[in-house]
Short mmCIF file of C-alpha atoms in Angstrom, two decimals:
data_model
loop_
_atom_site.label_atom_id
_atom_site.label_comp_id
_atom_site.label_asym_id
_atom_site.label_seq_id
_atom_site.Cartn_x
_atom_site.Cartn_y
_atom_site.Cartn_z
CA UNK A 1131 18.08 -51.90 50.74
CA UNK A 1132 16.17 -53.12 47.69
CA UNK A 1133 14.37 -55.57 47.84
CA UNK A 1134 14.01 -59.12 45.82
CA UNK A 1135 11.73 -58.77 42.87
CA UNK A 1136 9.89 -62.18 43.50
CA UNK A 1137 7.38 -61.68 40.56
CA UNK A 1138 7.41 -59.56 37.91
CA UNK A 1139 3.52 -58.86 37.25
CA UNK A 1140 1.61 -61.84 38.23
CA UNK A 1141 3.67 -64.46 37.60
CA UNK A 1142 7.11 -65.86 39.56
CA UNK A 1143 10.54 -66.33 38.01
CA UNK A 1144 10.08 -69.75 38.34
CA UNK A 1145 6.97 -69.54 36.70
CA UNK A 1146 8.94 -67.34 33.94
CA UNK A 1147 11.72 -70.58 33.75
CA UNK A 1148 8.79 -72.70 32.41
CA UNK A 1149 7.03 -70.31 30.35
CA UNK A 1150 9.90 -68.44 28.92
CA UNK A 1151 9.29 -65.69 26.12
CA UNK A 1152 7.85 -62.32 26.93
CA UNK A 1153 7.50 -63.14 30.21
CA UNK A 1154 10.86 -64.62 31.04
CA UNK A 1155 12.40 -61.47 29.20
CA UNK A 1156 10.52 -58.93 31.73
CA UNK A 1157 11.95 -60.52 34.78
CA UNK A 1158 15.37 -60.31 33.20
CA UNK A 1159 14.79 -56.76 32.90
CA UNK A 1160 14.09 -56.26 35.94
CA UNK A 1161 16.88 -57.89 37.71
CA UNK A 1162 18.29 -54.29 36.54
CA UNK A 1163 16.92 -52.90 40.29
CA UNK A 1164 17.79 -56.31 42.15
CA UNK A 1165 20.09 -56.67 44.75
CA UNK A 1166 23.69 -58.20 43.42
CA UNK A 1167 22.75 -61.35 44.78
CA UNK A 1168 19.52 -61.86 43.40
CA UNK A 1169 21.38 -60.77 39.74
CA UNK A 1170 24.30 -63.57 40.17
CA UNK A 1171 21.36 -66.34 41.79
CA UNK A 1172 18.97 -65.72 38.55
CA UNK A 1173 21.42 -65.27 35.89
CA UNK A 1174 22.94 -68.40 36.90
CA UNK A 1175 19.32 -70.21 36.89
CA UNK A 1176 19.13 -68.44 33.19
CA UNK A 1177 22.44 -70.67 32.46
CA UNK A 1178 21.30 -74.19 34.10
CA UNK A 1179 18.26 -73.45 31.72
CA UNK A 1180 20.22 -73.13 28.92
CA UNK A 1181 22.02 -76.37 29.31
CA UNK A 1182 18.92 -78.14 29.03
CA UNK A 1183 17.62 -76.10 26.58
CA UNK A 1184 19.30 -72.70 24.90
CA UNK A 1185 16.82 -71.82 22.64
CA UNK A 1186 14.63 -71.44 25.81
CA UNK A 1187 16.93 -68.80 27.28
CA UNK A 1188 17.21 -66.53 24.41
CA UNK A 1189 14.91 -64.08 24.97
CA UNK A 1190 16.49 -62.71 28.23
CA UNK A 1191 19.73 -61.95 26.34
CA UNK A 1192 19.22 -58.82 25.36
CA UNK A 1193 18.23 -57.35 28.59
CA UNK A 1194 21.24 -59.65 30.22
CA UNK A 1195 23.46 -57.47 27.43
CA UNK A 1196 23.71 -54.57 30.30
CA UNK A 1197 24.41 -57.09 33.34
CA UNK A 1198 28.13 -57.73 31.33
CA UNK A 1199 29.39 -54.60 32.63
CA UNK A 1200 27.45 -54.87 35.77
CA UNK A 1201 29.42 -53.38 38.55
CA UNK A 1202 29.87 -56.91 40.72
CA UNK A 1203 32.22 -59.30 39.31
CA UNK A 1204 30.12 -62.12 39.98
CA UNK A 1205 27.43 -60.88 37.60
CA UNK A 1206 29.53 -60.19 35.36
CA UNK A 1207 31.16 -63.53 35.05
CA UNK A 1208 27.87 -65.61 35.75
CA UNK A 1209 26.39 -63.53 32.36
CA UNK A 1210 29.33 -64.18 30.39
CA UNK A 1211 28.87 -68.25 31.23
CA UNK A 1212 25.28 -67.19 30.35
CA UNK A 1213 26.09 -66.32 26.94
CA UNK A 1214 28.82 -69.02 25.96
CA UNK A 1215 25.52 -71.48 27.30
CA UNK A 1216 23.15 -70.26 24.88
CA UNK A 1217 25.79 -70.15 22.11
CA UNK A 1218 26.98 -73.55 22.77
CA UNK A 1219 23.43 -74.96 21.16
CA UNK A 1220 21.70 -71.67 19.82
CA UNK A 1221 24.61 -69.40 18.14
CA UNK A 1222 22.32 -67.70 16.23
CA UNK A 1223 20.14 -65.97 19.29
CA UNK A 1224 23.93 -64.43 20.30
CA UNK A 1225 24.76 -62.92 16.97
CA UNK A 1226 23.04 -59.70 18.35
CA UNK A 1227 25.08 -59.92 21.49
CA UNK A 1228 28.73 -60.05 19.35
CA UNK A 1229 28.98 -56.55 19.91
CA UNK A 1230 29.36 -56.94 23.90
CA UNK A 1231 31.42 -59.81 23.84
CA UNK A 1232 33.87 -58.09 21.24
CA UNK A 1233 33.41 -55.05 24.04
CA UNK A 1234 34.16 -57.36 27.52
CA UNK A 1235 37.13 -59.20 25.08
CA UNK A 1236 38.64 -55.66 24.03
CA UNK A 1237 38.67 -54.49 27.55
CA UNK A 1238 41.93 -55.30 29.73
CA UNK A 1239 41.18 -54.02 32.62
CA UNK A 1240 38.31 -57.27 33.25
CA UNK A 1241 38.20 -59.72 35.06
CA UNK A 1242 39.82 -62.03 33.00
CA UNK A 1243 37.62 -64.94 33.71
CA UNK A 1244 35.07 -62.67 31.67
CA UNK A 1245 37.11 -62.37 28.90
CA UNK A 1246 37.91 -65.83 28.77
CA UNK A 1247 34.16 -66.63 28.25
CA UNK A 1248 33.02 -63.78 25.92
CA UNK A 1249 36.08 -64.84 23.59
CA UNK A 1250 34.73 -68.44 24.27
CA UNK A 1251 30.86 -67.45 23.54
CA UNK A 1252 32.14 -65.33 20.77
CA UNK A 1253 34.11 -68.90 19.41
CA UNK A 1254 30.76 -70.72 19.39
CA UNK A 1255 29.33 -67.76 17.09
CA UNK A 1256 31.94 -68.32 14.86
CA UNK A 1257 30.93 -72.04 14.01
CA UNK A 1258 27.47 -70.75 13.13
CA UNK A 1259 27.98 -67.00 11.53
CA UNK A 1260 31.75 -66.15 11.22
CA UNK A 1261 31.08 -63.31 9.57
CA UNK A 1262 29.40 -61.90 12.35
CA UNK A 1263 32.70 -62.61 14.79
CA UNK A 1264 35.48 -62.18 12.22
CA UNK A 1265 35.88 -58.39 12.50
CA UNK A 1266 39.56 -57.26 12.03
CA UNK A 1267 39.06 -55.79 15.51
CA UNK A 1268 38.08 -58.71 17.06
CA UNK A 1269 40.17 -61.57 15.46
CA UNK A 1270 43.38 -59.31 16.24
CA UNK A 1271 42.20 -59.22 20.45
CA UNK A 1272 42.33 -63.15 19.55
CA UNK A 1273 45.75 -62.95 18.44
CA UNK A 1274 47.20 -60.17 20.08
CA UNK A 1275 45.64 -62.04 23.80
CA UNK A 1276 47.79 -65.22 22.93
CA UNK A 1277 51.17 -63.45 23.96
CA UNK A 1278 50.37 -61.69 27.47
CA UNK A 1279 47.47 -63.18 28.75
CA UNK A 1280 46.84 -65.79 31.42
CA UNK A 1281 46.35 -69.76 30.86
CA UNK A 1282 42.76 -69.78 31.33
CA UNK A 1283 42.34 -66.91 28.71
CA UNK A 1284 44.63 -68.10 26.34
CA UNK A 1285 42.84 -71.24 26.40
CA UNK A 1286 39.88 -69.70 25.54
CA UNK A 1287 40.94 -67.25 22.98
CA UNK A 1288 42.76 -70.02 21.14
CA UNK A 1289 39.44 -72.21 21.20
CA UNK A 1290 37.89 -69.29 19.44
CA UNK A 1291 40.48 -68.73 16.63
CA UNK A 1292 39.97 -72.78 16.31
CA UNK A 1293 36.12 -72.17 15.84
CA UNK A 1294 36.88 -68.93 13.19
CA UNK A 1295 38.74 -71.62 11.50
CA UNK A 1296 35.79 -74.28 10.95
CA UNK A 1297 33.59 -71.53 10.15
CA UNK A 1298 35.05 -69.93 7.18
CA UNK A 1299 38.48 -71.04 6.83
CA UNK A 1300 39.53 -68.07 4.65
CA UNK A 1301 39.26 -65.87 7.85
CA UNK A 1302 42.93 -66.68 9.46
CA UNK A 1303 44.23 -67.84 5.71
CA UNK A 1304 47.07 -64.97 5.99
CA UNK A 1305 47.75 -65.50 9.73
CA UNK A 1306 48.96 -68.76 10.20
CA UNK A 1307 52.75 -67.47 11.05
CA UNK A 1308 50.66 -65.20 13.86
CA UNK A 1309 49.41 -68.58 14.98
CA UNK A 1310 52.38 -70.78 14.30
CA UNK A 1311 54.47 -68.18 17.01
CA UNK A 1312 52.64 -69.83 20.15
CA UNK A 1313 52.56 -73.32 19.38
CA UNK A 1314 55.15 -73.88 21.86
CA UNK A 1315 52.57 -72.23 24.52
CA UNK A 1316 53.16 -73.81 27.71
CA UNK A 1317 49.38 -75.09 27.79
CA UNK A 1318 48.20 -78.27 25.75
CA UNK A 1319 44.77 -77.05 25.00
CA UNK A 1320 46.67 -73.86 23.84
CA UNK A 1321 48.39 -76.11 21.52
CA UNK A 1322 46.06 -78.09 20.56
CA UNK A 1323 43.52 -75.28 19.39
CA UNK A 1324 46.33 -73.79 17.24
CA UNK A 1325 47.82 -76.26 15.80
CA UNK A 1326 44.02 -77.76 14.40
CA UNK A 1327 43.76 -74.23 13.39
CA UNK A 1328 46.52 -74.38 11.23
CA UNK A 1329 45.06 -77.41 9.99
CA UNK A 1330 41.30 -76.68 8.99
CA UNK A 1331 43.13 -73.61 7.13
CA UNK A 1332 45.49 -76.25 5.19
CA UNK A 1333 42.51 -78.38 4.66
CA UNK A 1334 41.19 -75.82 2.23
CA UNK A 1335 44.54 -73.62 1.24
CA UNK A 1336 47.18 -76.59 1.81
CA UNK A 1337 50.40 -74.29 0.63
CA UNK A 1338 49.26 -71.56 3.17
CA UNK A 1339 50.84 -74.05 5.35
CA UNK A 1340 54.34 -73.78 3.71
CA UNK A 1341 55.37 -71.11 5.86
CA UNK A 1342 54.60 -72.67 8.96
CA UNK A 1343 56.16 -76.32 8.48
CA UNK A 1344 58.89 -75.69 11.30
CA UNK A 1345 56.47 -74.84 13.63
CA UNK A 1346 54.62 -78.09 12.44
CA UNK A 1347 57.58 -80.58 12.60
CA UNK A 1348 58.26 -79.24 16.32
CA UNK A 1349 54.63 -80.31 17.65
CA UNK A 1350 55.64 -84.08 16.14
CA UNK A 1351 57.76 -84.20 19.63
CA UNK A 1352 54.78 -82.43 21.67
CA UNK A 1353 54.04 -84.42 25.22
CA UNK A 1354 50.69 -83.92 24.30
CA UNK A 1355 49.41 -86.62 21.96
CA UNK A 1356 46.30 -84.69 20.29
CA UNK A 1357 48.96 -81.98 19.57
CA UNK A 1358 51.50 -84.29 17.81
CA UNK A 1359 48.07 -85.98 15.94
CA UNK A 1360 47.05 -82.72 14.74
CA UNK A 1361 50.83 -81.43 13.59
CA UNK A 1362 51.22 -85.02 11.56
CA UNK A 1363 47.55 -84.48 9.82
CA UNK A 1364 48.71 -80.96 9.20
CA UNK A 1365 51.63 -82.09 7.91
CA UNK A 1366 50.02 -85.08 5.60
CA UNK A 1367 47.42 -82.27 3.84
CA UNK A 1368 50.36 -80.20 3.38
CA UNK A 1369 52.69 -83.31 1.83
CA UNK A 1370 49.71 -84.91 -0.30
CA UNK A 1371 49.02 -81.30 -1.70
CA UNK A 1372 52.70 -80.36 -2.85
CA UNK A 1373 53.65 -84.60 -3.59
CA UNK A 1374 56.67 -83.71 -1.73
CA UNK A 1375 57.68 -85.28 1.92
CA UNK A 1376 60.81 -83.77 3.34
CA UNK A 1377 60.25 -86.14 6.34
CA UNK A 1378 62.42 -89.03 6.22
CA UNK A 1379 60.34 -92.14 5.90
CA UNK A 1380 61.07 -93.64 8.94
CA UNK A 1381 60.70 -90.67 10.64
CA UNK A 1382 57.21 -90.83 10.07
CA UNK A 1383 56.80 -94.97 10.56
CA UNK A 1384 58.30 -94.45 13.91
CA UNK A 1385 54.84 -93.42 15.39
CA UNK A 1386 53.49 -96.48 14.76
CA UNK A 1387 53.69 -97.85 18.03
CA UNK A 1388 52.04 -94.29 19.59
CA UNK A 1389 49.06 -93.79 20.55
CA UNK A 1390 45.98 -94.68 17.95
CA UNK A 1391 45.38 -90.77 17.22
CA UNK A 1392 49.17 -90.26 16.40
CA UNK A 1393 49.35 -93.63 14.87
CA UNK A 1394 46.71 -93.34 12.03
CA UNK A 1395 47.60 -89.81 11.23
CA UNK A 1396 51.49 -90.65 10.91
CA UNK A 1397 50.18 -93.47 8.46
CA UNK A 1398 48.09 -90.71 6.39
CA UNK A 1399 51.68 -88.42 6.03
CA UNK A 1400 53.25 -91.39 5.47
CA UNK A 1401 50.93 -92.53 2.36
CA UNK A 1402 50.94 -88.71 1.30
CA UNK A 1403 52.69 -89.65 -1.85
CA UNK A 1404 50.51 -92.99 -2.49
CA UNK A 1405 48.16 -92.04 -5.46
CA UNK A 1406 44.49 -93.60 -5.26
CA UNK A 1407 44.88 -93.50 -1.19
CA UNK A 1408 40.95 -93.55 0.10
CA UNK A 1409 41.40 -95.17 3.25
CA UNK A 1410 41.53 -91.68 5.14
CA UNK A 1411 38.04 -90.65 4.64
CA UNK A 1412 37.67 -89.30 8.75
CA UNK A 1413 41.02 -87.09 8.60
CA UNK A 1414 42.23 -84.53 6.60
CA UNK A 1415 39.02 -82.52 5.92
CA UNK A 1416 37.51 -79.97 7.76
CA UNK A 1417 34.40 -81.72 8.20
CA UNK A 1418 36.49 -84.33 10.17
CA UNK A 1419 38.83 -82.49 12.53
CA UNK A 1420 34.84 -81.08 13.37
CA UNK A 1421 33.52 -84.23 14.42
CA UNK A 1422 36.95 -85.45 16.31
CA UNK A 1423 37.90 -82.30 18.34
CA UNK A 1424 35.11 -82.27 21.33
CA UNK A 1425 36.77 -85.50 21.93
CA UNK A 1426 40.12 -84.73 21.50
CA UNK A 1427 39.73 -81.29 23.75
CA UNK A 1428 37.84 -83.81 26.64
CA UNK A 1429 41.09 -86.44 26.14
CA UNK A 1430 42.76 -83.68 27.00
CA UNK A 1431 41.55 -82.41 29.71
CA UNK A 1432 41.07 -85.70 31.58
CA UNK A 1433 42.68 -86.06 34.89
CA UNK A 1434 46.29 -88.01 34.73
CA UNK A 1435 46.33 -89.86 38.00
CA UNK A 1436 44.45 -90.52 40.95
CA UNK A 1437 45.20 -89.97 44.86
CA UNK A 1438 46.59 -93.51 46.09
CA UNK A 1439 45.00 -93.18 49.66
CA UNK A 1440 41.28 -92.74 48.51
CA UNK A 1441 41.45 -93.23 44.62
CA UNK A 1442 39.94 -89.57 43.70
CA UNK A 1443 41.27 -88.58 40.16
CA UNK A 1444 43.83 -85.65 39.73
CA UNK A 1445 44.71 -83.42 37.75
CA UNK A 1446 48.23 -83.65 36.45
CA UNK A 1447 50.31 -80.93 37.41
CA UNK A 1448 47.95 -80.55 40.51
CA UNK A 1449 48.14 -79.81 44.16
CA UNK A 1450 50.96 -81.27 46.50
CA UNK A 1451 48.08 -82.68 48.76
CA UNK A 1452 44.74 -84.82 47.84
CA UNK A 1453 41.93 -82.32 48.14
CA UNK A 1454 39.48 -84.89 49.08
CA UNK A 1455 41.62 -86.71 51.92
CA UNK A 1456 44.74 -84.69 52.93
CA UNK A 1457 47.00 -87.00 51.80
CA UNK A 1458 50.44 -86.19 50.16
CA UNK A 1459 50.59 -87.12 46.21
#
């Protein structure tokens, strides 16, 4: 059995974690000869790291490239979380990795956890250097992942299309219908990343959105309040762009009384026609549906309830029992 690398020349891997650089790099290289264990335990010590601080990490990328088709699952899942860490603050140091995310994406016989988080890590590229992500190949594995794949990938793959979006809104400009087709996906955060897609894109090409006002006017009855937020604003760029509202009025002035997200962007597609209008400076533009989605997407995915025996938050739909005390929801 092999055994544990515990230094790599003189110095110890947590030695490497402080000093990083050259240094760090050569024990990531050698994790190539570790034990499986020791791989999943030291990768996943690269990605605490990276929380803190990304930039730190990036040296042991390139070595950690191989460990994404690593024959043990676990490796392979704990690199790919590895990755979407680093990218998360420090796109730029995975622009040389694209090529092995697009690869673990493309491929549909893995683990789909690891695709979930190379589309993911490829997402946060995207912000940063969409021309690096935006490849035909890889925007259509985006797409074409929307219609067959599980919840937790779809998720993940729409996030990314989201983040091609606010990096170069041109990218998706001819494939909103593409988009529009799973707005009715049975996950919110599916939604949600769609439908503000559609949006960035009609915050720069407004009458791109034209063709995909039905899909629009649907998400204005969505259970999901970010989702009906994001259709309205959608639909205000697309009505103050054309100076034509084929939403009755009072269609529109019934969301006052919804929540303030839906509220305020009702009001802007409801003062879409109102010439001089400047009161809307933090929706409409790309820059804005930027600085609102991280907390839209947490909003989201806060838990709905809480167990009434012990007061431990849940997730709504969740499980039949509380996970924490055994009692029945």
């Amino acid at each position: 059995m092999t055994e544990e690398p515990a230094e790599t020349g003189s110095c110890s891997f947590a030695d490497a974690l402080e000093r990083g650089g050259e240094v760090l790099a050569a024990h990531a290289t050698a994790l190539r000869t570790a034990p499986v264990e020791t791989r999943k335990r030291r990768v996943q010590a690269f990605e605490a790291a990276a929380e803190d601080d990304p930039h730190s990490v990036a040296p042991v990328l390139s070595a950690c490239e191989e460990l994404l088709v690593d024959d043990g699952r676990a490796v392979r899942l704990s690199t790919a979380k590895l990755f979407v860490a680093v990218a998360a603050g420090d796109p730029d140091s995975v622009v040389q990795s694209v090529p092995a995310l697009a690869a673990r994406l493309a491929d549909d016989e893995e683990f789909y956890y690891v695709r979930a988080r190379s589309a993911e890590a490829l997402g946060y590229v995207a912000l940063a250097q969409p021309e690096t992500v935006a490849s035909p190949a890889v925007l259509a594995d985006l797409r074409v992942g929307l219609s067959f794949e599980g919840s937790e990938v779809r998720e993940k793959l729409a996030k990314a299309l989201e983040h091609v979006t606010l990096g170069d809104p041109d990218r998706l400009r001819h494939h909103l219908p593409d988009l529009a087709a799973h707005l009715d996906d049975g996950s919110a955060l599916v939604r949600y990343h769609l439908t503000t897609a559609l949006l960035v894109v009609g915050c720069v090409h407004p009458t791109a959105l034209a063709d995909v006002t039905e899909a629009l006017l649907a998400r204005f009855d969505d259970e999901e309040p970010h989702v009906r937020g994001r259709a309205l604003e959608a639909y205000g760029v697309l009505a103050r762009s054309s100076g034509d509202s084929p939403v009755d009025a009072a269609r529109l002035v019934s969301f006052a009384d919804d929540e303030s997200f839906v509220a305020r962007r009702a009001r802007f597609a409801t003062a879409a026609s109102d010439e001089g209008e400047d009161s809307f400076e933090d929706i409409g533009t790309v820059a804005a549906v930027g600085r609102t989605t991280e907390a839209a997407v947490a909003a989201i995915r806060a838990p709905d309830g809480e167990c009434h025996h012990c007061g431990v938050a849940l997730p709504e739909p969740g499980p039949p029992i509380c996970p924490r005390c055994g009692a029945p929801r």
